[in-house]
Structures are given as structure tokens and as C-alpha cells.
Amino acid sequence: MPTPIIAGNWKMNTTVREAALLASHLRGSLGGVSGVEVVLCPPFVSLAEVARTLEGSPLKVGSQKMHYDDKGAFTGEVSPHMLLGLCQYVILGHSERRRDFAETDAIVNRKVRKAMQVGLRPILCVGELLADRQADREEAVVSASLRASLEGVTASESLVVAYEPVWAIGTGLAATSQQAQVMCALIRRLLSEQFGKEKATAIPILYGGSVTPANIQELASQPDIDGGLVGGASLNAAQFTQIVVTTASVRS
Ligand code: PGA
């Protein structure tokens, strides 16, 4: 079983000052927790400050996106090389980027390969829309998206996958632990087909979508769920701490 991961996706929230304060709080409350990898993903402008705040602690830093090219005329974008030294993880293919910034599986695939190549751990997000689930095609949609996002990827060592049903994100309507387990088991099977069973067993698969201190225990107890990608609750130091502490106790 992989070490569980709890990643906080702060999205477009926090000023640099607020981000440093939140990181400092979490360093204090989580610095002594073992058995869970904690990743904080602040906005780009706060990455350096958060990285500095966490220096010497076990907490890791992640970016919320990146471009796939090294440099060039891409106004407003940030390259993988710029992120090296600032963070260890990068969230790729989040549904908000797919929806609002037209990130396709093909683009996400280029980014995943690039992240791995430069030594950043991609947290690859896949998930179905409400309409997909209502039409009973969630497995087909997630399978197609995962396969396309991982096309040509041969090494799995740094890969993290997050199952994030779009209807559960920011809605307060989390998937049930059974629904999440079924989908994460499907993802594990697909990873086995691509990388072999042993390697697939070692890939952390996270659940994301309205994770709270109240539902993390049941979610993290599922055999194929190795932690969470947390949005709203990651902005609250007490709630995020509780989510990490509960995950540590479930998986110890
Ligand atoms: P949420 O967001 O926890 O606010 O639902 C999760 C995510 O978007 O990663």
C-alpha cells in the first residue's frame, strides 16, 4: 500500500500573506504527524513564500497547473523548470481547468509526461460529469480520460491519480465511500493494465470532491483510496489538520 497523501488545493484563494499564515499554521499543527504525505497547493504567486515557510518541515508544496514547454512566448504561463525548486507536486487536469480553460486529455497527457520528465510528481485528476453518472457512463468516461491522459507514459513511480467526480466538487455532495471505492478500483485496474499489477498497487489513488473531517474516515478506509485532494476544507487549518490526522489513524 502506498503512503497516503492529503493534498490541499487552495484554488484562487489567499493573498501571499494569507497563504504564508495558513502554511505556517499547518506546519505547526501537522509537522509531527507521520504516515501521511501532506501537500499544500497555493496559487502561483504564493508558491515561493509557502515553500520558504515550510522549509525543513515534512510538508510538501504543489502547483495547481503548469505549461508543458520549457520557455517561450506563452504570456501568463509558468513552465515546469520554473517550478523546480519551488514545489515537488503539480495538479494536472483538474476539472475546473478542463471546463474553464479547455484543457483536453491530449494537453493533460503532454503535461503529465513533462512533469515526470523534469522530476515533478503529477497529481492527475479524472472524473465524470453529473450527466455521465445519470446516464450510467461514469466508468466509460473515466476510463477513456485516464487512458488518454496516460498515453505513452511508461514509468509509474512518481504518478498520483485523483478521482474527482465533477458533481461532488465544491457542492458539499461528496460521493459515497462505496461510489468512490468502485471508481478508484476501476482506476487501479486500468493502471495494472498499463504498468503491471505490482506497480499499480504502489500508485496513490486519491478521492476528491467535498472531502471533510466528517467523511474522510470512511473514504480513507476503502482499499483503493489512498488519501484525498481537498478543496474548500483545505483553507481551514483546523479542518485540514483533522483530515490529515484522521487519515493517519485510519492507515496506521
Ligand atoms: P472541494 O474541491 O473539496 O471544495 O470539493 C476539491 C477539488 O476541486 O480538488
PDB file of C-alpha atoms and ligand atoms in Angstrom:
ATOM      1  CA  MET A   1       0.000   0.000   0.000  1.00  0.00           C
ATOM      2  CA  PRO A   2       1.354   3.447  -0.849  1.00  0.00           C
ATOM      3  CA  THR A   3       1.836   6.115   1.783  1.00  0.00           C
ATOM      4  CA  PRO A   4      -1.443   8.055   1.799  1.00  0.00           C
ATOM      5  CA  ILE A   5      -1.445  11.606   0.520  1.00  0.00           C
ATOM      6  CA  ILE A   6      -3.632  14.514   1.593  1.00  0.00           C
ATOM      7  CA  ALA A   7      -3.266  17.418  -0.811  1.00  0.00           C
ATOM      8  CA  GLY A   8      -4.858  20.813  -0.220  1.00  0.00           C
ATOM      9  CA  ASN A   9      -5.916  22.610  -3.397  1.00  0.00           C
ATOM     10  CA  TRP A  10      -6.313  26.238  -2.362  1.00  0.00           C
ATOM     11  CA  LYS A  11      -7.529  27.229  -5.847  1.00  0.00           C
ATOM     12  CA  MET A  12      -7.774  31.000  -6.431  1.00  0.00           C
ATOM     13  CA  ASN A  13      -7.843  31.863  -2.737  1.00  0.00           C
ATOM     14  CA  THR A  14      -5.435  33.531  -0.282  1.00  0.00           C
ATOM     15  CA  THR A  15      -3.179  36.540  -0.727  1.00  0.00           C
ATOM     16  CA  VAL A  16       0.553  35.922  -0.320  1.00  0.00           C
ATOM     17  CA  ARG A  17       0.267  36.994   3.319  1.00  0.00           C
ATOM     18  CA  GLU A  18      -2.724  34.761   3.995  1.00  0.00           C
ATOM     19  CA  ALA A  19      -1.051  31.832   2.247  1.00  0.00           C
ATOM     20  CA  ALA A  20       2.084  32.169   4.378  1.00  0.00           C
ATOM     21  CA  LEU A  21      -0.044  32.385   7.513  1.00  0.00           C
ATOM     22  CA  LEU A  22      -2.046  29.274   6.605  1.00  0.00           C
ATOM     23  CA  ALA A  23       1.129  27.355   5.725  1.00  0.00           C
ATOM     24  CA  SER A  24       2.720  28.409   8.986  1.00  0.00           C
ATOM     25  CA  HIS A  25      -0.366  27.267  10.939  1.00  0.00           C
ATOM     26  CA  LEU A  26      -0.297  23.896   9.192  1.00  0.00           C
ATOM     27  CA  ARG A  27       3.414  23.493   9.714  1.00  0.00           C
ATOM     28  CA  GLY A  28       2.700  23.850  13.430  1.00  0.00           C
ATOM     29  CA  SER A  29      -0.295  21.527  13.549  1.00  0.00           C
ATOM     30  CA  LEU A  30       0.972  18.862  11.118  1.00  0.00           C
ATOM     31  CA  GLY A  31       4.748  18.917  11.446  1.00  0.00           C
ATOM     32  CA  GLY A  32       4.635  15.995  13.891  1.00  0.00           C
ATOM     33  CA  VAL A  33       2.122  13.815  12.059  1.00  0.00           C
ATOM     34  CA  SER A  34       3.683  10.787  10.417  1.00  0.00           C
ATOM     35  CA  GLY A  35       2.416   8.241   7.921  1.00  0.00           C
ATOM     36  CA  VAL A  36       0.723  10.766   5.625  1.00  0.00           C
ATOM     37  CA  GLU A  37       2.327  12.878   2.915  1.00  0.00           C
ATOM     38  CA  VAL A  38       0.837  16.380   3.149  1.00  0.00           C
ATOM     39  CA  VAL A  39       0.932  18.619   0.076  1.00  0.00           C
ATOM     40  CA  LEU A  40      -0.131  22.272   0.058  1.00  0.00           C
ATOM     41  CA  CYS A  41      -1.047  23.744  -3.343  1.00  0.00           C
ATOM     42  CA  PRO A  42      -1.304  27.545  -3.110  1.00  0.00           C
ATOM     43  CA  PRO A  43      -1.720  29.935  -6.050  1.00  0.00           C
ATOM     44  CA  PHE A  44       1.420  30.527  -8.175  1.00  0.00           C
ATOM     45  CA  VAL A  45       2.182  33.910  -6.618  1.00  0.00           C
ATOM     46  CA  SER A  46       2.458  32.323  -3.166  1.00  0.00           C
ATOM     47  CA  LEU A  47       4.498  29.240  -4.080  1.00  0.00           C
ATOM     48  CA  ALA A  48       7.847  30.754  -3.103  1.00  0.00           C
ATOM     49  CA  GLU A  49       6.580  32.153   0.178  1.00  0.00           C
ATOM     50  CA  VAL A  50       4.838  28.905   1.131  1.00  0.00           C
ATOM     51  CA  ALA A  51       7.937  26.888   0.164  1.00  0.00           C
ATOM     52  CA  ARG A  52      10.036  29.142   2.415  1.00  0.00           C
ATOM     53  CA  THR A  53       7.553  28.810   5.262  1.00  0.00           C
ATOM     54  CA  LEU A  54       7.639  25.005   5.034  1.00  0.00           C
ATOM     55  CA  GLU A  55      11.409  24.659   4.634  1.00  0.00           C
ATOM     56  CA  GLY A  56      12.798  21.968   6.925  1.00  0.00           C
ATOM     57  CA  SER A  57       9.336  20.517   7.629  1.00  0.00           C
ATOM     58  CA  PRO A  58       7.930  17.289   6.148  1.00  0.00           C
ATOM     59  CA  LEU A  59       5.128  19.182   4.398  1.00  0.00           C
ATOM     60  CA  LYS A  60       5.393  19.369   0.615  1.00  0.00           C
ATOM     61  CA  VAL A  61       4.329  22.002  -1.906  1.00  0.00           C
ATOM     62  CA  GLY A  62       2.390  21.573  -5.134  1.00  0.00           C
ATOM     63  CA  SER A  63       1.440  23.785  -8.053  1.00  0.00           C
ATOM     64  CA  GLN A  64      -2.151  23.888  -9.328  1.00  0.00           C
ATOM     65  CA  LYS A  65      -1.110  23.692 -13.003  1.00  0.00           C
ATOM     66  CA  MET A  66       1.818  24.210 -15.382  1.00  0.00           C
ATOM     67  CA  HIS A  67       2.610  24.601 -19.080  1.00  0.00           C
ATOM     68  CA  TYR A  68       4.310  21.730 -20.909  1.00  0.00           C
ATOM     69  CA  ASP A  69       7.017  23.784 -22.628  1.00  0.00           C
ATOM     70  CA  ASP A  70      10.294  24.838 -21.039  1.00  0.00           C
ATOM     71  CA  LYS A  71      10.019  28.501 -22.012  1.00  0.00           C
ATOM     72  CA  GLY A  72       8.722  30.798 -24.707  1.00  0.00           C
ATOM     73  CA  ALA A  73       6.049  33.236 -25.782  1.00  0.00           C
ATOM     74  CA  PHE A  74       3.207  31.968 -23.585  1.00  0.00           C
ATOM     75  CA  THR A  75       2.024  35.059 -21.754  1.00  0.00           C
ATOM     76  CA  GLY A  76       0.881  34.322 -18.237  1.00  0.00           C
ATOM     77  CA  GLU A  77       2.074  30.719 -18.212  1.00  0.00           C
ATOM     78  CA  VAL A  78       4.566  29.020 -15.890  1.00  0.00           C
ATOM     79  CA  SER A  79       6.972  26.332 -17.093  1.00  0.00           C
ATOM     80  CA  PRO A  80       7.981  23.081 -15.402  1.00  0.00           C
ATOM     81  CA  HIS A  81      11.530  24.357 -14.956  1.00  0.00           C
ATOM     82  CA  MET A  82      10.296  27.440 -13.120  1.00  0.00           C
ATOM     83  CA  LEU A  83       8.507  25.185 -10.658  1.00  0.00           C
ATOM     84  CA  LEU A  84      11.529  23.043  -9.840  1.00  0.00           C
ATOM     85  CA  GLY A  85      12.906  24.088  -6.513  1.00  0.00           C
ATOM     86  CA  LEU A  86       9.580  25.654  -5.518  1.00  0.00           C
ATOM     87  CA  CYS A  87       7.436  22.543  -5.347  1.00  0.00           C
ATOM     88  CA  GLN A  88       7.505  18.771  -5.654  1.00  0.00           C
ATOM     89  CA  TYR A  89       3.964  18.128  -6.963  1.00  0.00           C
ATOM     90  CA  VAL A  90       1.747  19.544  -9.691  1.00  0.00           C
ATOM     91  CA  ILE A  91      -2.015  19.096 -10.044  1.00  0.00           C
ATOM     92  CA  LEU A  92      -2.838  18.332 -13.686  1.00  0.00           C
ATOM     93  CA  GLY A  93      -6.169  18.009 -15.474  1.00  0.00           C
ATOM     94  CA  HIS A  94      -8.300  19.445 -12.697  1.00  0.00           C
ATOM     95  CA  SER A  95     -11.914  19.620 -13.912  1.00  0.00           C
ATOM     96  CA  GLU A  96     -12.001  23.396 -13.429  1.00  0.00           C
ATOM     97  CA  ARG A  97      -9.103  23.716 -15.877  1.00  0.00           C
ATOM     98  CA  ARG A  98     -10.716  21.266 -18.289  1.00  0.00           C
ATOM     99  CA  ARG A  99     -14.024  23.190 -18.073  1.00  0.00           C
ATOM    100  CA  ASP A 100     -12.848  26.830 -17.993  1.00  0.00           C
ATOM    101  CA  PHE A 101      -9.520  26.676 -19.838  1.00  0.00           C
ATOM    102  CA  ALA A 102     -10.228  23.979 -22.411  1.00  0.00           C
ATOM    103  CA  GLU A 103      -7.574  21.552 -21.175  1.00  0.00           C
ATOM    104  CA  THR A 104      -8.136  18.352 -23.101  1.00  0.00           C
ATOM    105  CA  ASP A 105      -6.846  14.874 -22.314  1.00  0.00           C
ATOM    106  CA  ALA A 106      -4.233  15.387 -25.046  1.00  0.00           C
ATOM    107  CA  ILE A 107      -2.924  18.552 -23.379  1.00  0.00           C
ATOM    108  CA  VAL A 108      -3.026  16.923 -19.961  1.00  0.00           C
ATOM    109  CA  ASN A 109      -1.070  13.993 -21.397  1.00  0.00           C
ATOM    110  CA  ARG A 110       1.718  16.301 -22.582  1.00  0.00           C
ATOM    111  CA  LYS A 111       1.837  17.897 -19.154  1.00  0.00           C
ATOM    112  CA  VAL A 112       1.919  14.583 -17.277  1.00  0.00           C
ATOM    113  CA  ARG A 113       4.813  13.350 -19.406  1.00  0.00           C
ATOM    114  CA  LYS A 114       6.678  16.619 -18.994  1.00  0.00           C
ATOM    115  CA  ALA A 115       6.169  16.725 -15.226  1.00  0.00           C
ATOM    116  CA  MET A 116       7.578  13.213 -14.879  1.00  0.00           C
ATOM    117  CA  GLN A 117      10.477  14.026 -17.157  1.00  0.00           C
ATOM    118  CA  VAL A 118      11.591  17.016 -15.077  1.00  0.00           C
ATOM    119  CA  GLY A 119      11.002  15.310 -11.725  1.00  0.00           C
ATOM    120  CA  LEU A 120       7.700  16.775 -10.549  1.00  0.00           C
ATOM    121  CA  ARG A 121       5.043  14.384  -9.197  1.00  0.00           C
ATOM    122  CA  PRO A 122       1.854  14.808 -11.229  1.00  0.00           C
ATOM    123  CA  ILE A 123      -1.490  14.534  -9.438  1.00  0.00           C
ATOM    124  CA  LEU A 124      -3.578  13.575 -12.448  1.00  0.00           C
ATOM    125  CA  CYS A 125      -7.299  14.348 -11.984  1.00  0.00           C
ATOM    126  CA  VAL A 126     -10.046  12.439 -13.760  1.00  0.00           C
ATOM    127  CA  GLY A 127     -13.776  12.361 -13.109  1.00  0.00           C
ATOM    128  CA  GLU A 128     -17.201  12.270 -14.690  1.00  0.00           C
ATOM    129  CA  LEU A 129     -19.905  14.939 -15.012  1.00  0.00           C
ATOM    130  CA  LEU A 130     -23.278  14.533 -13.326  1.00  0.00           C
ATOM    131  CA  ALA A 131     -24.857  13.832 -16.740  1.00  0.00           C
ATOM    132  CA  ASP A 132     -22.371  10.979 -17.278  1.00  0.00           C
ATOM    133  CA  ARG A 133     -23.314   9.373 -13.984  1.00  0.00           C
ATOM    134  CA  GLN A 134     -27.024   9.816 -14.617  1.00  0.00           C
ATOM    135  CA  ALA A 135     -26.532   8.053 -17.944  1.00  0.00           C
ATOM    136  CA  ASP A 136     -24.515   5.254 -16.262  1.00  0.00           C
ATOM    137  CA  ARG A 137     -21.441   6.024 -18.297  1.00  0.00           C
ATOM    138  CA  GLU A 138     -19.101   7.155 -15.490  1.00  0.00           C
ATOM    139  CA  GLU A 139     -16.847   4.117 -15.903  1.00  0.00           C
ATOM    140  CA  ALA A 140     -16.526   4.588 -19.665  1.00  0.00           C
ATOM    141  CA  VAL A 141     -15.804   8.318 -19.321  1.00  0.00           C
ATOM    142  CA  VAL A 142     -13.203   7.939 -16.588  1.00  0.00           C
ATOM    143  CA  SER A 143     -11.528   5.005 -18.361  1.00  0.00           C
ATOM    144  CA  ALA A 144     -11.229   6.933 -21.621  1.00  0.00           C
ATOM    145  CA  SER A 145      -9.912  10.038 -19.873  1.00  0.00           C
ATOM    146  CA  LEU A 146      -7.351   8.118 -17.812  1.00  0.00           C
ATOM    147  CA  ARG A 147      -6.098   6.122 -20.802  1.00  0.00           C
ATOM    148  CA  ALA A 148      -5.742   9.250 -22.951  1.00  0.00           C
ATOM    149  CA  SER A 149      -4.076  11.249 -20.181  1.00  0.00           C
ATOM    150  CA  LEU A 150      -1.537   8.471 -19.636  1.00  0.00           C
ATOM    151  CA  GLU A 151      -0.866   7.582 -23.271  1.00  0.00           C
ATOM    152  CA  GLY A 152       2.814   6.813 -23.806  1.00  0.00           C
ATOM    153  CA  VAL A 153       3.622   7.013 -20.097  1.00  0.00           C
ATOM    154  CA  THR A 154       5.830   4.076 -19.203  1.00  0.00           C
ATOM    155  CA  ALA A 155       7.161   4.847 -15.729  1.00  0.00           C
ATOM    156  CA  SER A 156       4.668   4.999 -12.891  1.00  0.00           C
ATOM    157  CA  GLU A 157       6.911   5.697  -9.905  1.00  0.00           C
ATOM    158  CA  SER A 158       6.056   9.380  -9.471  1.00  0.00           C
ATOM    159  CA  LEU A 159       2.430   9.181 -10.603  1.00  0.00           C
ATOM    160  CA  VAL A 160      -0.523  10.091  -8.362  1.00  0.00           C
ATOM    161  CA  VAL A 161      -4.095   9.832  -9.653  1.00  0.00           C
ATOM    162  CA  ALA A 162      -7.094  11.651  -8.171  1.00  0.00           C
ATOM    163  CA  TYR A 163     -10.646  10.514  -8.858  1.00  0.00           C
ATOM    164  CA  GLU A 164     -12.743  13.663  -8.706  1.00  0.00           C
ATOM    165  CA  PRO A 165     -16.381  13.348  -9.760  1.00  0.00           C
ATOM    166  CA  VAL A 166     -17.228  16.809 -11.071  1.00  0.00           C
ATOM    167  CA  TRP A 167     -20.671  16.793  -9.411  1.00  0.00           C
ATOM    168  CA  ALA A 168     -19.011  16.411  -5.994  1.00  0.00           C
ATOM    169  CA  ILE A 169     -16.553  19.301  -6.299  1.00  0.00           C
ATOM    170  CA  GLY A 170     -17.456  22.311  -4.185  1.00  0.00           C
ATOM    171  CA  THR A 171     -21.052  21.106  -3.849  1.00  0.00           C
ATOM    172  CA  GLY A 172     -20.972  19.599  -0.368  1.00  0.00           C
ATOM    173  CA  LEU A 173     -22.287  16.455  -2.057  1.00  0.00           C
ATOM    174  CA  ALA A 174     -19.397  14.009  -1.747  1.00  0.00           C
ATOM    175  CA  ALA A 175     -19.509  10.626  -3.444  1.00  0.00           C
ATOM    176  CA  THR A 176     -20.364   7.852  -1.013  1.00  0.00           C
ATOM    177  CA  SER A 177     -17.378   5.801   0.044  1.00  0.00           C
ATOM    178  CA  GLN A 178     -18.804   2.898  -1.993  1.00  0.00           C
ATOM    179  CA  GLN A 179     -19.147   5.008  -5.148  1.00  0.00           C
ATOM    180  CA  ALA A 180     -15.616   6.350  -4.686  1.00  0.00           C
ATOM    181  CA  GLN A 181     -14.186   2.883  -3.993  1.00  0.00           C
ATOM    182  CA  VAL A 182     -15.785   1.405  -7.143  1.00  0.00           C
ATOM    183  CA  MET A 183     -14.224   4.134  -9.294  1.00  0.00           C
ATOM    184  CA  CYS A 184     -10.824   4.027  -7.595  1.00  0.00           C
ATOM    185  CA  ALA A 185     -10.771   0.224  -8.015  1.00  0.00           C
ATOM    186  CA  LEU A 186     -11.519   0.727 -11.713  1.00  0.00           C
ATOM    187  CA  ILE A 187      -8.632   3.205 -11.934  1.00  0.00           C
ATOM    188  CA  ARG A 188      -6.360   0.673 -10.188  1.00  0.00           C
ATOM    189  CA  ARG A 189      -7.352  -1.999 -12.739  1.00  0.00           C
ATOM    190  CA  LEU A 190      -6.585   0.345 -15.629  1.00  0.00           C
ATOM    191  CA  LEU A 191      -3.223   1.234 -14.076  1.00  0.00           C
ATOM    192  CA  SER A 192      -2.495  -2.503 -13.725  1.00  0.00           C
ATOM    193  CA  GLU A 193      -3.149  -2.993 -17.425  1.00  0.00           C
ATOM    194  CA  GLN A 194      -0.677  -0.236 -18.258  1.00  0.00           C
ATOM    195  CA  PHE A 195       2.046  -0.688 -15.653  1.00  0.00           C
ATOM    196  CA  GLY A 196       1.538  -4.191 -14.255  1.00  0.00           C
ATOM    197  CA  LYS A 197      -0.153  -5.192 -11.002  1.00  0.00           C
ATOM    198  CA  GLU A 198       2.752  -4.618  -8.660  1.00  0.00           C
ATOM    199  CA  LYS A 199       3.463  -1.105  -9.840  1.00  0.00           C
ATOM    200  CA  ALA A 200      -0.236  -0.213  -9.920  1.00  0.00           C
ATOM    201  CA  THR A 201      -0.563  -1.249  -6.276  1.00  0.00           C
ATOM    202  CA  ALA A 202       2.081   1.328  -5.372  1.00  0.00           C
ATOM    203  CA  ILE A 203       0.397   4.281  -7.143  1.00  0.00           C
ATOM    204  CA  PRO A 204      -1.524   6.519  -4.723  1.00  0.00           C
ATOM    205  CA  ILE A 205      -5.135   6.985  -5.842  1.00  0.00           C
ATOM    206  CA  LEU A 206      -6.865   9.894  -4.112  1.00  0.00           C
ATOM    207  CA  TYR A 207     -10.520  10.811  -3.853  1.00  0.00           C
ATOM    208  CA  GLY A 208     -11.533  14.466  -4.287  1.00  0.00           C
ATOM    209  CA  GLY A 209     -14.892  16.212  -4.055  1.00  0.00           C
ATOM    210  CA  SER A 210     -16.316  17.731  -0.850  1.00  0.00           C
ATOM    211  CA  VAL A 211     -13.895  15.902   1.451  1.00  0.00           C
ATOM    212  CA  THR A 212     -14.441  16.996   5.059  1.00  0.00           C
ATOM    213  CA  PRO A 213     -13.389  15.858   8.535  1.00  0.00           C
ATOM    214  CA  ALA A 214     -16.782  14.094   8.703  1.00  0.00           C
ATOM    215  CA  ASN A 215     -16.362  11.824   5.664  1.00  0.00           C
ATOM    216  CA  ILE A 216     -12.595  11.265   5.393  1.00  0.00           C
ATOM    217  CA  GLN A 217     -12.554   8.323   7.807  1.00  0.00           C
ATOM    218  CA  GLU A 218     -14.908   6.230   5.698  1.00  0.00           C
ATOM    219  CA  LEU A 219     -13.291   7.300   2.437  1.00  0.00           C
ATOM    220  CA  ALA A 220      -9.736   6.598   3.586  1.00  0.00           C
ATOM    221  CA  SER A 221     -10.800   3.177   4.916  1.00  0.00           C
ATOM    222  CA  GLN A 222     -11.575   1.948   1.403  1.00  0.00           C
ATOM    223  CA  PRO A 223      -8.977  -0.449  -0.006  1.00  0.00           C
ATOM    224  CA  ASP A 224      -8.294   1.558  -3.170  1.00  0.00           C
ATOM    225  CA  ILE A 225      -8.439   5.085  -1.734  1.00  0.00           C
ATOM    226  CA  ASP A 226      -5.035   6.349  -0.615  1.00  0.00           C
ATOM    227  CA  GLY A 227      -5.987   9.800   0.612  1.00  0.00           C
ATOM    228  CA  GLY A 228      -7.704  12.921  -0.648  1.00  0.00           C
ATOM    229  CA  LEU A 229      -7.466  16.019  -2.790  1.00  0.00           C
ATOM    230  CA  VAL A 230      -9.184  18.630  -0.662  1.00  0.00           C
ATOM    231  CA  GLY A 231     -10.513  21.979  -1.881  1.00  0.00           C
ATOM    232  CA  GLY A 232     -12.766  24.028   0.408  1.00  0.00           C
ATOM    233  CA  ALA A 233     -11.770  22.315   3.660  1.00  0.00           C
ATOM    234  CA  SER A 234      -8.065  22.835   2.914  1.00  0.00           C
ATOM    235  CA  LEU A 235      -8.477  26.588   3.518  1.00  0.00           C
ATOM    236  CA  ASN A 236      -9.480  25.945   7.112  1.00  0.00           C
ATOM    237  CA  ALA A 237      -6.428  24.968   9.177  1.00  0.00           C
ATOM    238  CA  ALA A 238      -8.421  23.098  11.829  1.00  0.00           C
ATOM    239  CA  GLN A 239     -10.458  21.116   9.291  1.00  0.00           C
ATOM    240  CA  PHE A 240      -7.462  20.274   7.112  1.00  0.00           C
ATOM    241  CA  THR A 241      -5.475  19.180  10.158  1.00  0.00           C
ATOM    242  CA  GLN A 242      -8.343  16.924  11.216  1.00  0.00           C
ATOM    243  CA  ILE A 243      -8.499  15.376   7.744  1.00  0.00           C
ATOM    244  CA  VAL A 244      -4.772  14.575   7.844  1.00  0.00           C
ATOM    245  CA  VAL A 245      -4.834  13.264  11.423  1.00  0.00           C
ATOM    246  CA  THR A 246      -7.839  11.027  10.682  1.00  0.00           C
ATOM    247  CA  THR A 247      -6.171   9.637   7.556  1.00  0.00           C
ATOM    248  CA  ALA A 248      -3.035   8.885   9.547  1.00  0.00           C
ATOM    249  CA  SER A 249      -5.012   6.995  12.158  1.00  0.00           C
ATOM    250  CA  VAL A 250      -7.065   5.038   9.595  1.00  0.00           C
ATOM    251  CA  ARG A 251      -3.975   3.937   7.700  1.00  0.00           C
ATOM    252  CA  SER A 252      -1.576   3.300  10.601  1.00  0.00           C
TER     253      SER A 252
HETATM  254  P1  PGA B   1     -13.763  20.583  -2.849  1.00  0.00           P
HETATM  255  O1  PGA B   1     -12.745  20.637  -4.084  1.00  0.00           O
HETATM  256  O2  PGA B   1     -13.083  19.817  -1.741  1.00  0.00           O
HETATM  257  O3  PGA B   1     -14.012  22.019  -2.493  1.00  0.00           O
HETATM  258  O4  PGA B   1     -14.995  19.880  -3.322  1.00  0.00           O
HETATM  259  C1  PGA B   1     -11.981  19.516  -4.435  1.00  0.00           C
HETATM  260  C2  PGA B   1     -11.118  19.808  -5.642  1.00  0.00           C
HETATM  261  O5  PGA B   1     -11.542  20.580  -6.511  1.00  0.00           O
HETATM  262  O6  PGA B   1      -9.986  19.312  -5.749  1.00  0.00           O
END
